[in-house]
Tab-separated table of C-alpha atoms in Angstrom:
chain	number	residue	atom	x	y	z
A	1	UNK	CA	98.808	35.892	108.968
A	2	UNK	CA	101.426	34.941	111.537
A	3	UNK	CA	104.896	36.103	110.431
A	4	UNK	CA	106.995	35.449	113.534
A	5	UNK	CA	107.128	33.398	116.722
A	6	UNK	CA	108.910	34.815	119.794
A	7	UNK	CA	109.487	32.548	122.757
A	8	UNK	CA	110.998	32.732	126.189
A	9	UNK	CA	113.274	29.862	127.223
A	10	UNK	CA	113.300	28.977	130.944
A	11	UNK	CA	109.880	27.804	132.053
A	12	UNK	CA	108.541	28.097	128.496
A	13	UNK	CA	110.563	26.174	125.918
A	14	UNK	CA	112.724	24.747	128.700
A	15	UNK	CA	110.459	22.998	131.183
A	16	UNK	CA	111.264	21.511	134.582
A	17	UNK	CA	114.734	23.016	134.822
A	18	UNK	CA	115.889	21.497	131.512
A	19	UNK	CA	119.075	22.974	130.066
A	20	UNK	CA	118.796	21.583	126.552
A	21	UNK	CA	116.039	21.935	123.989
A	22	UNK	CA	113.908	19.085	122.694
A	23	UNK	CA	115.233	18.414	119.157
A	24	UNK	CA	111.644	18.688	117.906
A	25	UNK	CA	111.818	22.463	118.252
A	26	UNK	CA	114.633	22.630	115.694
A	27	UNK	CA	112.506	20.805	113.136
A	28	UNK	CA	109.534	23.051	113.908
A	29	UNK	CA	111.663	26.177	113.477
A	30	UNK	CA	112.802	24.968	110.058
A	31	UNK	CA	109.219	24.183	109.054
A	32	UNK	CA	108.158	27.661	110.168
A	33	UNK	CA	110.987	29.193	108.172
A	34	UNK	CA	109.838	27.338	105.046
A	35	UNK	CA	106.461	29.011	105.545
A	36	UNK	CA	108.075	32.439	105.859
A	37	UNK	CA	107.688	32.624	109.646
A	38	UNK	CA	110.668	33.927	111.640
A	39	UNK	CA	111.617	32.531	115.036
A	40	UNK	CA	112.917	34.782	117.820
A	41	UNK	CA	114.482	33.416	120.999
A	42	UNK	CA	113.724	35.864	123.838
A	43	UNK	CA	115.416	35.297	127.178
A	44	UNK	CA	117.180	36.775	130.149
A	45	UNK	CA	120.115	34.560	129.210
A	46	UNK	CA	123.266	35.799	127.510
A	47	UNK	CA	123.518	35.684	123.713
A	48	UNK	CA	126.443	33.230	123.748
A	49	UNK	CA	124.382	30.731	125.730
A	50	UNK	CA	121.271	31.170	123.568
A	51	UNK	CA	123.261	30.787	120.359
A	52	UNK	CA	124.709	27.495	121.546
A	53	UNK	CA	121.337	26.203	122.795
A	54	UNK	CA	119.835	26.463	119.314
A	55	UNK	CA	122.700	24.487	117.715
A	56	UNK	CA	121.454	23.281	114.305
A	57	UNK	CA	119.269	26.360	113.719
A	58	UNK	CA	121.382	28.962	115.521
A	59	UNK	CA	121.983	30.949	112.331
A	60	UNK	CA	118.358	30.707	111.198
A	61	UNK	CA	116.786	32.645	114.068
A	62	UNK	CA	116.977	36.036	115.788
A	63	UNK	CA	117.770	36.740	119.443
A	64	UNK	CA	116.459	38.964	122.211
A	65	UNK	CA	119.070	38.356	124.925
A	66	UNK	CA	119.615	39.792	128.398
A	67	UNK	CA	115.874	40.551	128.780
A	68	UNK	CA	115.924	42.865	125.779
A	69	UNK	CA	119.212	44.638	126.456
A	70	UNK	CA	120.859	42.950	123.477
A	71	UNK	CA	119.066	42.147	120.212
A	72	UNK	CA	120.950	40.284	117.492
A	73	UNK	CA	120.081	39.149	113.975
A	74	UNK	CA	122.520	37.161	111.834
A	75	UNK	CA	125.397	38.078	114.102
A	76	UNK	CA	124.747	41.818	114.014
A	77	UNK	CA	123.654	43.835	117.046
A	78	UNK	CA	120.330	45.515	116.278
A	79	UNK	CA	119.950	47.311	119.619
A	80	UNK	CA	121.426	47.397	123.093
A	81	UNK	CA	120.411	48.851	126.459
A	82	UNK	CA	122.959	50.154	128.946
A	83	UNK	CA	122.680	50.510	132.733
A	84	UNK	CA	124.214	53.725	134.051
A	85	UNK	CA	127.495	52.691	135.671
A	86	UNK	CA	127.045	54.502	138.995
A	87	UNK	CA	123.645	52.867	139.465
A	88	UNK	CA	125.061	49.474	138.555
A	89	UNK	CA	127.803	49.804	141.144
A	90	UNK	CA	125.252	50.695	143.837
A	91	UNK	CA	123.251	47.583	142.972
A	92	UNK	CA	126.400	45.459	143.219
A	93	UNK	CA	127.160	46.984	146.631
A	94	UNK	CA	123.623	46.170	147.806
A	95	UNK	CA	124.096	42.544	146.797
A	96	UNK	CA	127.178	42.325	148.978
A	97	UNK	CA	124.927	42.881	152.008
A	98	UNK	CA	123.025	39.633	151.383
A	99	UNK	CA	125.101	36.520	152.148
A	100	UNK	CA	122.745	34.201	150.232
A	101	UNK	CA	122.710	36.377	147.105
A	102	UNK	CA	125.158	36.089	144.222
A	103	UNK	CA	125.684	38.775	141.573
A	104	UNK	CA	126.133	38.219	137.852
A	105	UNK	CA	127.074	41.146	135.606
A	106	UNK	CA	126.261	40.847	131.903
A	107	UNK	CA	128.341	42.746	129.373
A	108	UNK	CA	128.431	42.353	125.619
A	109	UNK	CA	131.665	40.341	125.605
A	110	UNK	CA	130.850	37.964	128.464
A	111	UNK	CA	129.394	37.593	131.942
A	112	UNK	CA	131.308	38.389	135.121
A	113	UNK	CA	130.952	37.431	138.761
A	114	UNK	CA	132.928	38.115	141.897
A	115	UNK	CA	131.166	35.335	143.790
A	116	UNK	CA	133.370	32.604	145.214
A	117	UNK	CA	130.435	30.324	146.031
A	118	UNK	CA	131.162	26.890	144.533
A	119	UNK	CA	127.489	26.057	143.985
A	120	UNK	CA	126.859	29.290	142.091
A	121	UNK	CA	129.998	28.942	139.986
A	122	UNK	CA	129.117	25.339	139.158
A	123	UNK	CA	125.634	26.464	138.143
A	124	UNK	CA	126.972	29.161	135.796
A	125	UNK	CA	129.862	27.143	134.378
A	126	UNK	CA	128.466	23.633	134.144
A	127	UNK	CA	124.672	23.872	134.171
A	128	UNK	CA	123.991	27.098	132.246
A	129	UNK	CA	127.339	26.856	130.415
A	130	UNK	CA	127.758	30.615	130.291
A	131	UNK	CA	130.789	32.387	128.891
A	132	UNK	CA	131.892	33.479	132.353
A	133	UNK	CA	134.896	35.252	133.813
A	134	UNK	CA	135.518	35.212	137.549
A	135	UNK	CA	136.932	38.456	138.910
A	136	UNK	CA	137.936	39.696	142.343
A	137	UNK	CA	135.893	42.912	142.162
A	138	UNK	CA	133.056	43.794	139.766
A	139	UNK	CA	133.913	47.460	140.287
A	140	UNK	CA	136.966	46.827	138.083
A	141	UNK	CA	134.866	45.991	135.022
A	142	UNK	CA	134.969	48.930	132.616
A	143	UNK	CA	132.700	47.548	129.854
A	144	UNK	CA	129.170	48.970	129.615
A	145	UNK	CA	126.698	47.126	131.862
A	146	UNK	CA	123.888	45.421	129.918
A	147	UNK	CA	122.193	43.682	132.838
A	148	UNK	CA	122.684	42.736	136.471
A	149	UNK	CA	121.159	39.532	137.812
A	150	UNK	CA	120.986	38.318	141.409
A	151	UNK	CA	120.668	34.644	142.256
A	152	UNK	CA	119.368	33.200	145.512
A	153	UNK	CA	118.979	29.425	145.485
A	154	UNK	CA	116.397	29.800	148.242
A	155	UNK	CA	114.101	31.719	145.888
A	156	UNK	CA	113.227	35.356	145.236
A	157	UNK	CA	110.683	35.915	148.048
A	158	UNK	CA	113.156	37.837	150.208
A	159	UNK	CA	115.529	39.408	147.705
A	160	UNK	CA	112.883	40.774	145.324
A	161	UNK	CA	111.323	43.198	147.862
A	162	UNK	CA	114.804	44.054	149.169
A	163	UNK	CA	115.934	45.263	145.746
A	164	UNK	CA	112.615	46.771	144.675
A	165	UNK	CA	112.498	48.947	147.790
A	166	UNK	CA	115.898	50.422	146.970
A	167	UNK	CA	115.962	50.570	143.184
A	168	UNK	CA	112.526	50.235	141.550
A	169	UNK	CA	112.276	54.033	141.143
A	170	UNK	CA	115.482	54.013	139.081
A	171	UNK	CA	115.463	50.749	137.146
A	172	UNK	CA	113.233	47.823	136.222
A	173	UNK	CA	113.528	45.049	138.816
A	174	UNK	CA	111.889	41.769	137.755
A	175	UNK	CA	111.970	38.098	138.637
A	176	UNK	CA	113.346	35.815	135.954
A	177	UNK	CA	112.695	32.191	136.825
A	178	UNK	CA	112.447	30.963	140.397
A	179	UNK	CA	115.865	32.011	141.696
A	180	UNK	CA	116.767	35.176	139.769
A	181	UNK	CA	116.028	38.870	140.147
A	182	UNK	CA	117.099	40.905	137.119
A	183	UNK	CA	117.913	44.596	136.754
A	184	UNK	CA	117.200	45.737	133.209
A	185	UNK	CA	118.458	48.899	131.520
A	186	UNK	CA	115.864	51.711	131.423
A	187	UNK	CA	113.652	51.328	128.367
A	188	UNK	CA	114.954	47.848	127.634
A	189	UNK	CA	112.760	44.786	128.029
A	190	UNK	CA	111.620	41.905	125.865
A	191	UNK	CA	108.817	44.056	124.475
A	192	UNK	CA	111.171	46.798	123.281
A	193	UNK	CA	113.476	44.119	121.917
A	194	UNK	CA	110.585	42.665	119.961
A	195	UNK	CA	109.777	46.096	118.522
A	196	UNK	CA	113.399	46.626	117.485
A	197	UNK	CA	113.794	43.207	115.894
A	198	UNK	CA	110.498	43.141	114.025
A	199	UNK	CA	111.226	46.603	112.629
A	200	UNK	CA	114.598	45.359	111.409
A	201	UNK	CA	112.911	42.345	109.811
A	202	UNK	CA	110.354	44.549	108.088
A	203	UNK	CA	107.522	43.252	110.261
A	204	UNK	CA	105.111	44.705	112.797
A	205	UNK	CA	104.934	43.481	116.421
A	206	UNK	CA	101.290	42.712	115.695
A	207	UNK	CA	102.319	40.108	113.122
A	208	UNK	CA	103.191	37.312	115.531
A	209	UNK	CA	102.787	35.214	118.653
A	210	UNK	CA	104.879	35.530	121.833
A	211	UNK	CA	105.193	32.879	124.546
A	212	UNK	CA	106.291	33.465	128.153
A	213	UNK	CA	105.802	32.512	131.769
A	214	UNK	CA	107.440	35.113	133.999
A	215	UNK	CA	107.101	38.800	134.889
A	216	UNK	CA	109.992	39.657	132.581
A	217	UNK	CA	107.829	38.356	129.702
A	218	UNK	CA	104.859	40.671	130.305
A	219	UNK	CA	105.926	43.488	127.955
A	220	UNK	CA	106.564	40.972	125.189
A	221	UNK	CA	103.175	39.305	125.694
A	222	UNK	CA	101.516	42.723	125.531
A	223	UNK	CA	103.514	43.894	122.499
A	224	UNK	CA	102.955	40.848	120.296
A	225	UNK	CA	99.809	40.510	118.233
A	226	UNK	CA	98.967	37.384	120.251
A	227	UNK	CA	100.358	36.669	123.710
A	228	UNK	CA	100.430	33.151	125.111
A	229	UNK	CA	101.271	32.445	128.752
A	230	UNK	CA	102.264	29.019	129.979
A	231	UNK	CA	99.729	27.271	132.196
A	232	UNK	CA	102.266	27.142	135.029
A	233	UNK	CA	103.208	30.811	134.666
A	234	UNK	CA	103.942	33.142	137.567
A	235	UNK	CA	100.732	34.398	139.227
A	236	UNK	CA	99.110	37.181	137.231
A	237	UNK	CA	101.144	36.801	134.048
A	238	UNK	CA	98.164	35.131	132.366
A	239	UNK	CA	96.255	38.418	132.614
A	240	UNK	CA	98.530	39.882	129.945
A	241	UNK	CA	98.051	36.981	127.532
A	242	UNK	CA	95.345	36.091	125.031
A	243	UNK	CA	95.466	32.386	125.845
A	244	UNK	CA	97.472	29.761	127.729
A	245	UNK	CA	99.156	26.500	126.832
A	246	UNK	CA	101.171	23.746	128.474
A	247	UNK	CA	103.381	23.283	125.406
A	248	UNK	CA	104.865	25.696	122.868
A	249	UNK	CA	105.628	22.902	120.355
A	250	UNK	CA	101.978	21.822	120.512
A	251	UNK	CA	100.836	25.307	119.504
A	252	UNK	CA	103.429	25.446	116.720
A	253	UNK	CA	102.341	22.064	115.359
A	254	UNK	CA	98.730	23.263	115.294
A	255	UNK	CA	99.788	26.490	113.578
A	256	UNK	CA	101.683	24.610	110.866
A	257	UNK	CA	98.676	22.389	110.202
A	258	UNK	CA	96.510	25.461	109.579
A	259	UNK	CA	98.887	27.085	107.106
């Protein structure tokens, strides 16, 4: 029996660049909860942003935020992954060599950027609505680093190989959406987050279904009992899934009918 649903956001629950969820998903989450099925939001986004996105059901679900570096249930941190500071600073310095690339540093309290680019700041403040602090130098941040994310509005085709060549032997470097390259703390990913959360909930990772579309979803698709990739997923992601769909709500509606 299915006991949990874990779903990515961008490109999965949020289609076509949408920044707000279809209200239907809230009703489906409540119906799942009535049947004893937990819902887990799993994203590269920050917890603050995810919590706000799920509005009416925000206290009824669990969260895998920052690509697995921060797992939260009912307001309590279940697990966190930390990037070694010296490595994080070297990644930040590498970003400074790419004029088209903008760095976002995720910490537990908030997100930071030293970028002065108006388009990037507008995107973080007004589109993603992140809890963001602008600073003059990311080297001054003393909080533990949960995740580093690099944005290039031209896409990841150039920046992904640039960063992988320098850092893939030290840290996981994955695309997250069409314009982001994420650096994830060693041992932390959506799959490990799913293991940590299901253990806390008294479940097994095999007890549920996970939905995703990008390379940062692969570990979660492999870890879940059933992995579902979106039909428009990144090339190759479907190989790690058991089936594909064009709509998460459609699968959830079908699941509820069978229960």
